XYZ file of C-alpha atoms in Angstrom:
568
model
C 0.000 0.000 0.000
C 1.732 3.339 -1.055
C 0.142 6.990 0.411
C 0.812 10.497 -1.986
C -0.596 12.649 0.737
C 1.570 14.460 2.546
C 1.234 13.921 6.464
C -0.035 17.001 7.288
C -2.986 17.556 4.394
C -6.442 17.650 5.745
C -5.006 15.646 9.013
C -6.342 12.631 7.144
C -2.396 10.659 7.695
C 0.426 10.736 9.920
C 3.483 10.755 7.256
C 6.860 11.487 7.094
C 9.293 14.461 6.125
C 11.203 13.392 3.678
C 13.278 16.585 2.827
C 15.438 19.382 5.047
C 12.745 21.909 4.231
C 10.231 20.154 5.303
C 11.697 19.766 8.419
C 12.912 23.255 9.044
C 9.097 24.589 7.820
C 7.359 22.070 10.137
C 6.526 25.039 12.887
C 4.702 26.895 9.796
C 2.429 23.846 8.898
C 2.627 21.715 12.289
C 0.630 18.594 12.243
C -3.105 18.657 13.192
C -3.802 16.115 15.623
C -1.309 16.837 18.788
C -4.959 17.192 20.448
C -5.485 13.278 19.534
C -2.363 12.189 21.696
C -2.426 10.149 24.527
C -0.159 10.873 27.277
C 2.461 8.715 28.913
C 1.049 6.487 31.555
C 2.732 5.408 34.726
C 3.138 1.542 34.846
C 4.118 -0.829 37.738
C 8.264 -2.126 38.673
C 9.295 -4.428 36.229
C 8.911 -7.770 37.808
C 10.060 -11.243 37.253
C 8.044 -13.259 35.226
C 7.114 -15.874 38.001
C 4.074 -18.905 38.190
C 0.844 -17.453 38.988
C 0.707 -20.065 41.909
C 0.112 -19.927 45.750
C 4.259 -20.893 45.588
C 4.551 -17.988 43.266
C 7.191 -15.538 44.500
C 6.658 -12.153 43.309
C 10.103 -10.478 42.324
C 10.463 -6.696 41.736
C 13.271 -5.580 40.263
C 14.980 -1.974 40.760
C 14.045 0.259 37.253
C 17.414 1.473 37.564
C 19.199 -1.076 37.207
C 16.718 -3.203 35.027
C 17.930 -4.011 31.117
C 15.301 -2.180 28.788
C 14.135 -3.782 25.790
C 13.645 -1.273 22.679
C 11.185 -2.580 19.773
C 12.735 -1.090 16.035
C 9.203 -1.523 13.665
C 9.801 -1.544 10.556
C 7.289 -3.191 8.743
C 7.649 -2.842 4.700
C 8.550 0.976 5.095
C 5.569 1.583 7.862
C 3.095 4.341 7.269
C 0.558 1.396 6.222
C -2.809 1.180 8.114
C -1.284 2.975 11.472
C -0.793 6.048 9.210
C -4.668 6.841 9.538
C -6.015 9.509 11.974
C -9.014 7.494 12.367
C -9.289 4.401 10.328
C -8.201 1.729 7.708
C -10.872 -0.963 6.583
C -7.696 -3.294 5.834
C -7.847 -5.072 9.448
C -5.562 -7.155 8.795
C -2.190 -5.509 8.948
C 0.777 -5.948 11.560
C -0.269 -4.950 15.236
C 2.290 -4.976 17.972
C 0.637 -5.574 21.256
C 3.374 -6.665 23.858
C 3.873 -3.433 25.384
C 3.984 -4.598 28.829
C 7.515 -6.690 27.758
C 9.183 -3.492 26.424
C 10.381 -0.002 27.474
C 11.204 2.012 24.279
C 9.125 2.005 20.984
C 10.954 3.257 17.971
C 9.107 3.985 14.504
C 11.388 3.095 11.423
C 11.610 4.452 7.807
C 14.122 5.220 5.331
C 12.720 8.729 4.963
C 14.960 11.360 6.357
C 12.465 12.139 9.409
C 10.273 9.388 10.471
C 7.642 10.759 12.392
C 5.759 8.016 14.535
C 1.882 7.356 13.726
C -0.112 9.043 16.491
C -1.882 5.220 16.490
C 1.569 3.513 17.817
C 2.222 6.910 19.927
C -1.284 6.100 21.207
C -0.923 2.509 21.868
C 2.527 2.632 23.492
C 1.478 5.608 25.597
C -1.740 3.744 26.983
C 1.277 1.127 28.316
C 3.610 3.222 29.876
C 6.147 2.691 26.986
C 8.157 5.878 25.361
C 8.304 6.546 21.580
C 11.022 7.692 19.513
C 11.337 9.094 16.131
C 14.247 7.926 13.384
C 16.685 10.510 11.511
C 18.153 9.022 9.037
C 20.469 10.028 6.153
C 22.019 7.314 3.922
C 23.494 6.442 0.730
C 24.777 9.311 -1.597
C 21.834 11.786 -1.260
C 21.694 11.642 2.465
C 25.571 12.614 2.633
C 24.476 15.833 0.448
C 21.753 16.211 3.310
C 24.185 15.457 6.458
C 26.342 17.842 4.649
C 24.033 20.948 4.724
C 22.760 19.707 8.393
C 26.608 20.143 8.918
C 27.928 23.261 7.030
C 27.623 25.552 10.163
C 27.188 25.106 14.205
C 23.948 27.381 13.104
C 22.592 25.404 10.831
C 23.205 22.153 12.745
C 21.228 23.772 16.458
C 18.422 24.929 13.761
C 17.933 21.107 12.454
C 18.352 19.772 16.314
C 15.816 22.138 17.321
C 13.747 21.528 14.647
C 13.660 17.969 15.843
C 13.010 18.955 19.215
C 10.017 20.775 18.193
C 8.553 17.464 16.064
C 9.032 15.321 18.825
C 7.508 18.173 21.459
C 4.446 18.961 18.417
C 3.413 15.192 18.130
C 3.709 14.032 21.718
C 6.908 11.444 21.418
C 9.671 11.349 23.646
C 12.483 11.737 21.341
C 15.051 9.818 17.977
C 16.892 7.490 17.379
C 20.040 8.763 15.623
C 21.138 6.632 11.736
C 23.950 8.209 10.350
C 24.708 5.709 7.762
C 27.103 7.473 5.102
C 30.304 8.563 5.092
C 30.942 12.167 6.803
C 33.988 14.784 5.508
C 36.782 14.645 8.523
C 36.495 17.710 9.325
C 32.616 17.618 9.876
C 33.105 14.746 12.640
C 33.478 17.533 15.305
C 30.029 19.226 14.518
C 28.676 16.041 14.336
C 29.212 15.484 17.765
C 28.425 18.415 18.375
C 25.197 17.953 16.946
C 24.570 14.699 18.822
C 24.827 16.051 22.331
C 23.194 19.447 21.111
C 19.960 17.540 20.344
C 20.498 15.008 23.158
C 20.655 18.141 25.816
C 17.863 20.045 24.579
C 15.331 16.269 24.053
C 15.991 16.127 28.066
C 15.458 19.923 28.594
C 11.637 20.089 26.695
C 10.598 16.550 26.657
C 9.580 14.802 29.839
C 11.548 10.989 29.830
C 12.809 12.414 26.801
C 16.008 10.141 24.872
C 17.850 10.189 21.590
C 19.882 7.261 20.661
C 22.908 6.409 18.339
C 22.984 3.782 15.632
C 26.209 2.130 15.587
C 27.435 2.975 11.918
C 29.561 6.039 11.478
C 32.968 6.495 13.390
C 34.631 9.022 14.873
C 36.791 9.256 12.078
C 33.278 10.139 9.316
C 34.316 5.873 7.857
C 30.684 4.315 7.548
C 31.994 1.448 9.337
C 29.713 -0.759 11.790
C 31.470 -1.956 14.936
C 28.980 -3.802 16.457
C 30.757 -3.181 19.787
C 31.425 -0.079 21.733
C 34.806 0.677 21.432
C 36.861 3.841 20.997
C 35.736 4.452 17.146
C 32.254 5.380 18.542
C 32.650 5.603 22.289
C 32.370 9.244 21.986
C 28.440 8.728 19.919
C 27.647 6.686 23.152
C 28.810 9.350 25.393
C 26.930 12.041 24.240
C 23.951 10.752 23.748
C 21.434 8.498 25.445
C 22.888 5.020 24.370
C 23.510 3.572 21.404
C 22.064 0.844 19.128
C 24.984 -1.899 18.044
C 24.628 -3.342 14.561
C 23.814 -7.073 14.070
C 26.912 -8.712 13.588
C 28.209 -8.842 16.750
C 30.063 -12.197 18.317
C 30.361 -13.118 21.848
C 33.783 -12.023 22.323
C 32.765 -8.433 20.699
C 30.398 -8.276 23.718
C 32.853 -9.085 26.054
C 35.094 -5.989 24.729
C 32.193 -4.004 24.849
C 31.523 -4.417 28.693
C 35.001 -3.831 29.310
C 34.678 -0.411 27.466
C 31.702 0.496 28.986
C 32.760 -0.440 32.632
C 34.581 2.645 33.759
C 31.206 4.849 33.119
C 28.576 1.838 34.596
C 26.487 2.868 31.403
C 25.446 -1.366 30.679
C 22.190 -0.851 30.202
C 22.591 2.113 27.827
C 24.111 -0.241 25.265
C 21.456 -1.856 23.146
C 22.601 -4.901 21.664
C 20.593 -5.630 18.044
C 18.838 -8.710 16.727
C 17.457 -8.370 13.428
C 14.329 -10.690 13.682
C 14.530 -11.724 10.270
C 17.760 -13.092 10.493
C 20.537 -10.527 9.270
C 23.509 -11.269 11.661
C 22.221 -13.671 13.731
C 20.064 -16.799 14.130
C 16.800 -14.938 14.544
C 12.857 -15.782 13.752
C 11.466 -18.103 15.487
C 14.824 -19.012 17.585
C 15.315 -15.415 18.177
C 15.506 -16.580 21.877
C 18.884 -18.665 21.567
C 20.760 -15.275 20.329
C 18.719 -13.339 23.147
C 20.593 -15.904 25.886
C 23.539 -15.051 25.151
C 23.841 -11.152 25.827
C 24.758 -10.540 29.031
C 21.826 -9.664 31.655
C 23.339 -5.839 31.574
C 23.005 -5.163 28.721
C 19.958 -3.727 26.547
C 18.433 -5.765 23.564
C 17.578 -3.626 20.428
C 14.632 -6.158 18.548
C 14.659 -4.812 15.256
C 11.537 -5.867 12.356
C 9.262 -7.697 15.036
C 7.211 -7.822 12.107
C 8.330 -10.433 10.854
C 5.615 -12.350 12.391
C 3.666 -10.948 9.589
C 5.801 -10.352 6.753
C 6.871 -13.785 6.778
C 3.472 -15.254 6.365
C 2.410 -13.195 3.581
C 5.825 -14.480 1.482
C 5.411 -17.919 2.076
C 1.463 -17.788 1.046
C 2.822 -16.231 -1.958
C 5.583 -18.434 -2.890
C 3.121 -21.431 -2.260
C 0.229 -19.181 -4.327
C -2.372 -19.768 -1.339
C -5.364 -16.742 -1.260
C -4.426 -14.392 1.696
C -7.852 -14.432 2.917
C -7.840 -12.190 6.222
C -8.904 -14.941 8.572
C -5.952 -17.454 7.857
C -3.350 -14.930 7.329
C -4.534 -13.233 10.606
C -4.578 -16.443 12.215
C -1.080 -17.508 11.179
C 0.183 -14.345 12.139
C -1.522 -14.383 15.830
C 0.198 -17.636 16.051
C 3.832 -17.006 14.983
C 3.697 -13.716 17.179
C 2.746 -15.575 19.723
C 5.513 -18.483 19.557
C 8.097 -15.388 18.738
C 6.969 -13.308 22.176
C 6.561 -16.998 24.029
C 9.951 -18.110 23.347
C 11.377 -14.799 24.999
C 9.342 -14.164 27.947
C 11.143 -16.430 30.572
C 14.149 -13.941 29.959
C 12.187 -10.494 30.262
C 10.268 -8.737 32.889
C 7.084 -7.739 32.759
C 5.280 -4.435 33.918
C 1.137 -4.165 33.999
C -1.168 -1.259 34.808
C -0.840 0.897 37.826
C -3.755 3.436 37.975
C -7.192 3.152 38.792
C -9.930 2.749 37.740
C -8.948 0.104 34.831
C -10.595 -1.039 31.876
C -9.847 -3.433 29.610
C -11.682 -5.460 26.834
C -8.257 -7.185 25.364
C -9.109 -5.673 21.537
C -5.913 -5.526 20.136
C -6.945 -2.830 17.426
C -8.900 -4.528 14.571
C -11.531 -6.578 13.930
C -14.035 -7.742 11.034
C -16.962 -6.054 13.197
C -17.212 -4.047 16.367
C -18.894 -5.003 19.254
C -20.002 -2.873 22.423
C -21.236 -4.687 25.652
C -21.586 -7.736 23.381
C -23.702 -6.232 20.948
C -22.820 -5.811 17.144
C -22.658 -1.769 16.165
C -20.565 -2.222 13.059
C -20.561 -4.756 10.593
C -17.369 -4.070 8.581
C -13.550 -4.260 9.005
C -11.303 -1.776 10.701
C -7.973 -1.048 11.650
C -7.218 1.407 14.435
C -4.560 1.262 16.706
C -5.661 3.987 18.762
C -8.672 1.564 20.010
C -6.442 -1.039 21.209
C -7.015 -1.562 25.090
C -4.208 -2.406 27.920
C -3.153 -5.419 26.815
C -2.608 -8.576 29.308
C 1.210 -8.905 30.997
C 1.512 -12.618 29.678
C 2.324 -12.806 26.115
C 1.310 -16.570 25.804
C -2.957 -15.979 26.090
C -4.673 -16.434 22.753
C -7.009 -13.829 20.908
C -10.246 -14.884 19.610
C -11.900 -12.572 16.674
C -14.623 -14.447 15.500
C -16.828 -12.577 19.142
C -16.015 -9.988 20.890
C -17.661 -8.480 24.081
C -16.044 -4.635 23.704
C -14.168 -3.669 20.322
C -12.938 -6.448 17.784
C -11.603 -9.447 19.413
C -11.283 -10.855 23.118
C -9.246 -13.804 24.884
C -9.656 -16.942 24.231
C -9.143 -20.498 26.671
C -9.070 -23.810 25.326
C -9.161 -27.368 27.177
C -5.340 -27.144 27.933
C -5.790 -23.918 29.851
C -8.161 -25.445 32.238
C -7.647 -26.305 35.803
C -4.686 -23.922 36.198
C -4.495 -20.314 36.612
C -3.104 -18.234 33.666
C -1.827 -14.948 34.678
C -3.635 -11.999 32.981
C -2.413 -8.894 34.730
C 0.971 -7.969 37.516
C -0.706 -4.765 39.025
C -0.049 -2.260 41.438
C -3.539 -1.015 42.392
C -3.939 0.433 45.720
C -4.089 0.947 48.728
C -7.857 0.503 48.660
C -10.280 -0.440 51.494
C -13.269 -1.068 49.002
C -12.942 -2.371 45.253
C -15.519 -3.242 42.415
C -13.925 -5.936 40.003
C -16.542 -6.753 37.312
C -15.897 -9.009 34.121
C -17.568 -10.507 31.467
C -17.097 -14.023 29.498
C -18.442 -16.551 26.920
C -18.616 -20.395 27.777
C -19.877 -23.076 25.089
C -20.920 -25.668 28.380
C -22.547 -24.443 31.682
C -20.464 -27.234 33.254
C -17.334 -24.863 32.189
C -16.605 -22.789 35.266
C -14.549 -19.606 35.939
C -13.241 -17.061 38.555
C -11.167 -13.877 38.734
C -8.130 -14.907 41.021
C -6.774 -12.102 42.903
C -3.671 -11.244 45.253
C -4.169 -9.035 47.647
C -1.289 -7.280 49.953
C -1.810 -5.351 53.070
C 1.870 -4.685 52.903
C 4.871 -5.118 51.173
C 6.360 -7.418 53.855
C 2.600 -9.286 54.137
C 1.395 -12.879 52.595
C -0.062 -12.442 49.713
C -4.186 -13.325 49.960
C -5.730 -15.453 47.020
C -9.351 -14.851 46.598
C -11.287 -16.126 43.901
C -14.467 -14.048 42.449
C -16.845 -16.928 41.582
C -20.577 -17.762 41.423
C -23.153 -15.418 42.241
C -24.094 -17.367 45.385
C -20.637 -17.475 46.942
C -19.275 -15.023 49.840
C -16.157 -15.489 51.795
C -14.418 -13.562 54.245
C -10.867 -13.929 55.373
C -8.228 -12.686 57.397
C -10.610 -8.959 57.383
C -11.430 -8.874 53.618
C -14.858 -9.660 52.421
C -15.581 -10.938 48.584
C -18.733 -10.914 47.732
C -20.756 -11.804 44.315
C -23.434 -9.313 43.820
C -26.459 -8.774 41.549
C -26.882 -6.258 38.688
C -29.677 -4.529 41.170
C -27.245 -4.587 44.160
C -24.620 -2.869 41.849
C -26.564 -0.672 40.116
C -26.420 2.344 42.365
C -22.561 1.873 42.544
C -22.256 1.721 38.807
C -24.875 4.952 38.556
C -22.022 6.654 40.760
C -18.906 5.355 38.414
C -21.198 7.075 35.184
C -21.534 9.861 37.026
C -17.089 9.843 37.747
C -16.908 9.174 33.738
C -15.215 5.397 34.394
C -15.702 2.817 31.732
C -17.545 0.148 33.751
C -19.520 -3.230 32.680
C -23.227 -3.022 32.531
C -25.560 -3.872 35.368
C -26.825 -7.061 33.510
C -26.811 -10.814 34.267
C -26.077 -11.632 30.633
C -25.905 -9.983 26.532
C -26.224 -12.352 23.529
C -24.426 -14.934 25.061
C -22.237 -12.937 27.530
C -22.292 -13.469 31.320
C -21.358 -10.362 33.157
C -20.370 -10.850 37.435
C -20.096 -7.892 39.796
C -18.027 -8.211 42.887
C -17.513 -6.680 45.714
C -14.280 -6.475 47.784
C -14.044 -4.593 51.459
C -10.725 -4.570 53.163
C -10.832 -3.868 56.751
C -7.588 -2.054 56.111
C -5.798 -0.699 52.819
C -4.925 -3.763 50.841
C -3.185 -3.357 47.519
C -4.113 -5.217 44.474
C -0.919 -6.929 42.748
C -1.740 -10.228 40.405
C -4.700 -10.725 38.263
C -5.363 -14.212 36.927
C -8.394 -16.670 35.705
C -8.896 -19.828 37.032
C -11.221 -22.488 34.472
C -12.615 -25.498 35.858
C -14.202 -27.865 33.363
C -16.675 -29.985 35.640
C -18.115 -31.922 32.946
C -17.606 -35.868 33.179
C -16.729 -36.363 29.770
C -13.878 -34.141 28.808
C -15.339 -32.001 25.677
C -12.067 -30.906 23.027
C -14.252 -28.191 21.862
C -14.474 -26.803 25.363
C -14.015 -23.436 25.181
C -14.144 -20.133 27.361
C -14.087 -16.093 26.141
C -13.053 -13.777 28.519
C -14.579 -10.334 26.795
C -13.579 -7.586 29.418
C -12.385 -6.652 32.785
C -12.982 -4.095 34.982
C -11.658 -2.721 38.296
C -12.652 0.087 40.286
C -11.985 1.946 43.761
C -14.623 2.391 45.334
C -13.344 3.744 48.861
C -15.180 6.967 48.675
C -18.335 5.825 48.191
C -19.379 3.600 50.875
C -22.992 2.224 49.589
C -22.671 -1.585 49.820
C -23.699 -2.241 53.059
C -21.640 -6.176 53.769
C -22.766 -6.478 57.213
């Protein structure tokens, strides 16, 4: 799919600038929708990914010190369906969706300024993850650009703070640096100049702000990838941010690399690249094996995660199958998945923080659109900027043939039953009063299913497991009461969440199909909220294959302040 509009015009697309001019004139014609973007969202600690067990130890690790993992999309040239302000009908396209695995976002073209699609700036913001920006000059016409960028100390602060004022316009936290043609020896100096120009001023005007160097040019101007730090780019790395190492590294160019970086304690500003598709190292779908072996320090740079996608659509060409949207969507759901699997014993995971939560699991596309289980659009979209907080575990399954909010939902299958499968770390609290609601889809009554909770008092307490079941089931424990209630019981509490303009379930028993449950939780003392899971029991004698369970939303809400359930 190719777009001839520029970004800007009638604020239909997000685009890029592909020439000096336009970047220099971007404060005369700015872009249109900075109203549209979301802002950065605060997330839990980066945690361990641990069993969702009453053995399961919950391990917080220090930010600080924590490796980030940057996602590099570049997905046939980008600016595809996540270039629309509002919508695409092709709803097939490449999502990315694991934002609770990842810290940095960055959007890649081989335009000179790739500006990020307010969709991905959307859908990364909504998880607490930051978004860069690429500059990029290459081949023989980006040395003519690099060398007007360069021609004066003038010139050079007018293109950094023309950068600044992109990234500050469209609501993105800063760029990731590709210098990847030769530069004139006696340019090298304003070049670095440039680099820690734009690097100071991103961190003066941009909250979490960051600009990043690609490992390519050296200090002496040779295009010349090192794929290490070492003292032909050290000075790139110091400057800035970090820096992004090419592809071709080997074990023992690691090992130099740590030694380098050791004096300034800067590991986890080193980004070590995998190119998904295979370019340097084994990749695809055993990306994981070259992910074990850079050192726990150290950042990871995944570049092309879409792969998952591209992949599929070449081999149903070379084997001349029809790309009909449900298989190819299918196939791609599943490689994604086994791609994101394979890697999540080795990464933390982060989930929502803030309350009150919503979440329907749509990951920003569908065939239809669904609200509270009813169908109120009958044709296909694409729209990133509708995805919802997506689940901490990267293993659950969507489902798009039903959907309870949006255009897909979770799905559970026979060999998800009897366990509990993590949907959500959290950090929600401290709370004396909380309404949890959810909804869900079973194909046998004799399929049953709970919310599983932990619950804290303190950091140093037990954690408490308490399982929101059937309507007719109340427990109390060591001073917190769970209790099932009606739609009427909940109604009044739900007519006070309208009123507070929270997205909340609807007071019903059930909608075409859907069950909706409403529970109660009262802490006699402030309890925090830190694990979400779902527990399936299949009760039926005869084990059914086809067994199957939706879950179609979640919803969680403080309800401290308002004091009208009455649980005596």
């Amino acid at each position: 799919m190719a777009f001839s509009l520029p970004w800007t015009d009638l604020a239909l697309v997000c685009m890029p600038l592909r020439t000096l001019d336009e970047l220099l004139n971007f404060h005369k014609k700015p872009a249109q929708w900075k109203t549209l973007v979301e802002p950065l969202a605060s997330r839990t600690s980066p945690r361990k990914m641990t069993e969702f067990g009453e053995n399961g130890i919950e391990v917080t690790v220090n930010q600080e010190e924590k490796r980030e993992i940057l996602v590099c999309h570049d997905f046939k040239g980008n600016y595809r369906e996540d270039s629309y302000i509002s919508e695409a009908t092709k709803w097939d396209g490449y999502r990315f969706y694991n934002w609770y695995t990842i810290d940095i976002f960055c959007y890649f073209s081989h335009d000179l300024v790739s500006v990020p699609t307010l969709q991905y700036i959307n859908a990364a913001h909504k998880h607490g993850v930051i978004v860069l920006g690429t500059f990029i000059v290459e081949f023989s016409h980006g040395a003519l650009i690099l060398e007007k960028v360069l021609e004066s100390r003038e010139k050079m602060e007018q293109v950094a703070d023309s950068l600044v004022l992109v990234a500050q316009y469209c609501g993105f936290e800063g760029w990731l640096l590709n210098i990847e043609c030769p530069v004139k020896k006696e340019k090298v100096e304003i070049l670095i100049e440039f680099v820690e120009y734009l690097t100071t001023q991103i961190k003066r005007e941009i909250p979490n702000g960051r600009v990043i160097w690609y490992d390519s040019v050296t200090v002496d101007g040779n295009l010349l990838w090192q794929n290490q730090v070492n003292s032909k780019n050290f000075t790139f790395f110091e400057k800035s941010d970090g820096i992004f190492l090419n592809y071709n590294w080997t074990d023992s160019a690691i090992e130099r690399t740590i030694s380098e970086v050791t004096p300034s304690k800067r590991f986890k500003d080193v980004f070590v690249g995998i190119d998904i598709f295979g370019r340097g190292q084994v990749a695809q779908l055993n990306t994981h094996k070259t992910f074990s072996r850079i050192p726990s320090q150290l950042s990871v740079a995944l570049f092309a995660t879409g792969w998952t996608l591209e992949s599929i659509e070449i081999e149903m060409k070379e084997q001349q199958q029809s790309m009909g949207t449900n298989e190819l969507n299918m196939r791609f759901l599943a490689r994604d998945r086994n791609l994101w699997s394979s890697l999540y014993s080795m990464l933390e995971i982060y989930g929502p923080n803030q309350l009150p939560f919503y979440s329907s699991f749509c990951i920003g596309s569908g065939e239809f659109f669904n609200r509270w289980g009813m169908r109120v659009k009958r044709k296909p979209w694409f729209d990133l900027r509708k995805q919802e907080i997506q689940p901490s575990n990267v293993t659950l399954e969507r489902y798009f043939e039903d959907s309870f909010d949006g255009g897909s939902c979770l799905v559970f299958y026979q060999k998800s039953f009897n366990k509990i499968e993590r949907l959500f770390i959290t950090d929600f609290g401290y709370f004396k009063d909380l309404l949890v609601s959810y909804s869900f889809k079973r194909n046998y009554k004799l399929i049953n299913v709970s919310l599983v909770l932990k619950l804290k008092a303190s950091p140093t307490d037990k954690e408490q497991f308490h399982y929101l079941v059937e309507k007719d089931q109340t427990t109390e424990e060591e001073g917190i009461v769970n209790r099932a209630v009606d739609d009427e019981e909940v109604k009044t509490v739900i007519d006070k969440l309208r009123e507070r303009g929270e997205r909340h379930l609807p007071f019903v028993n059930s909608i075409n199909g859907w069950e909706v449950r409403h529970h109660l939780i009262q802490c006699h003392r402030g309890h925090k909220l830190t694990d979400i899971g779902i527990r399936i029991q299949n009760e039926m004698q005869a084990i059914e294959f086809d067994s199957q369970l939706l879950l179609g939303s979640i919803s969680v809400h403080d309800t401290s302040d308002l004091a009208l359930i009455n649980f005596d």
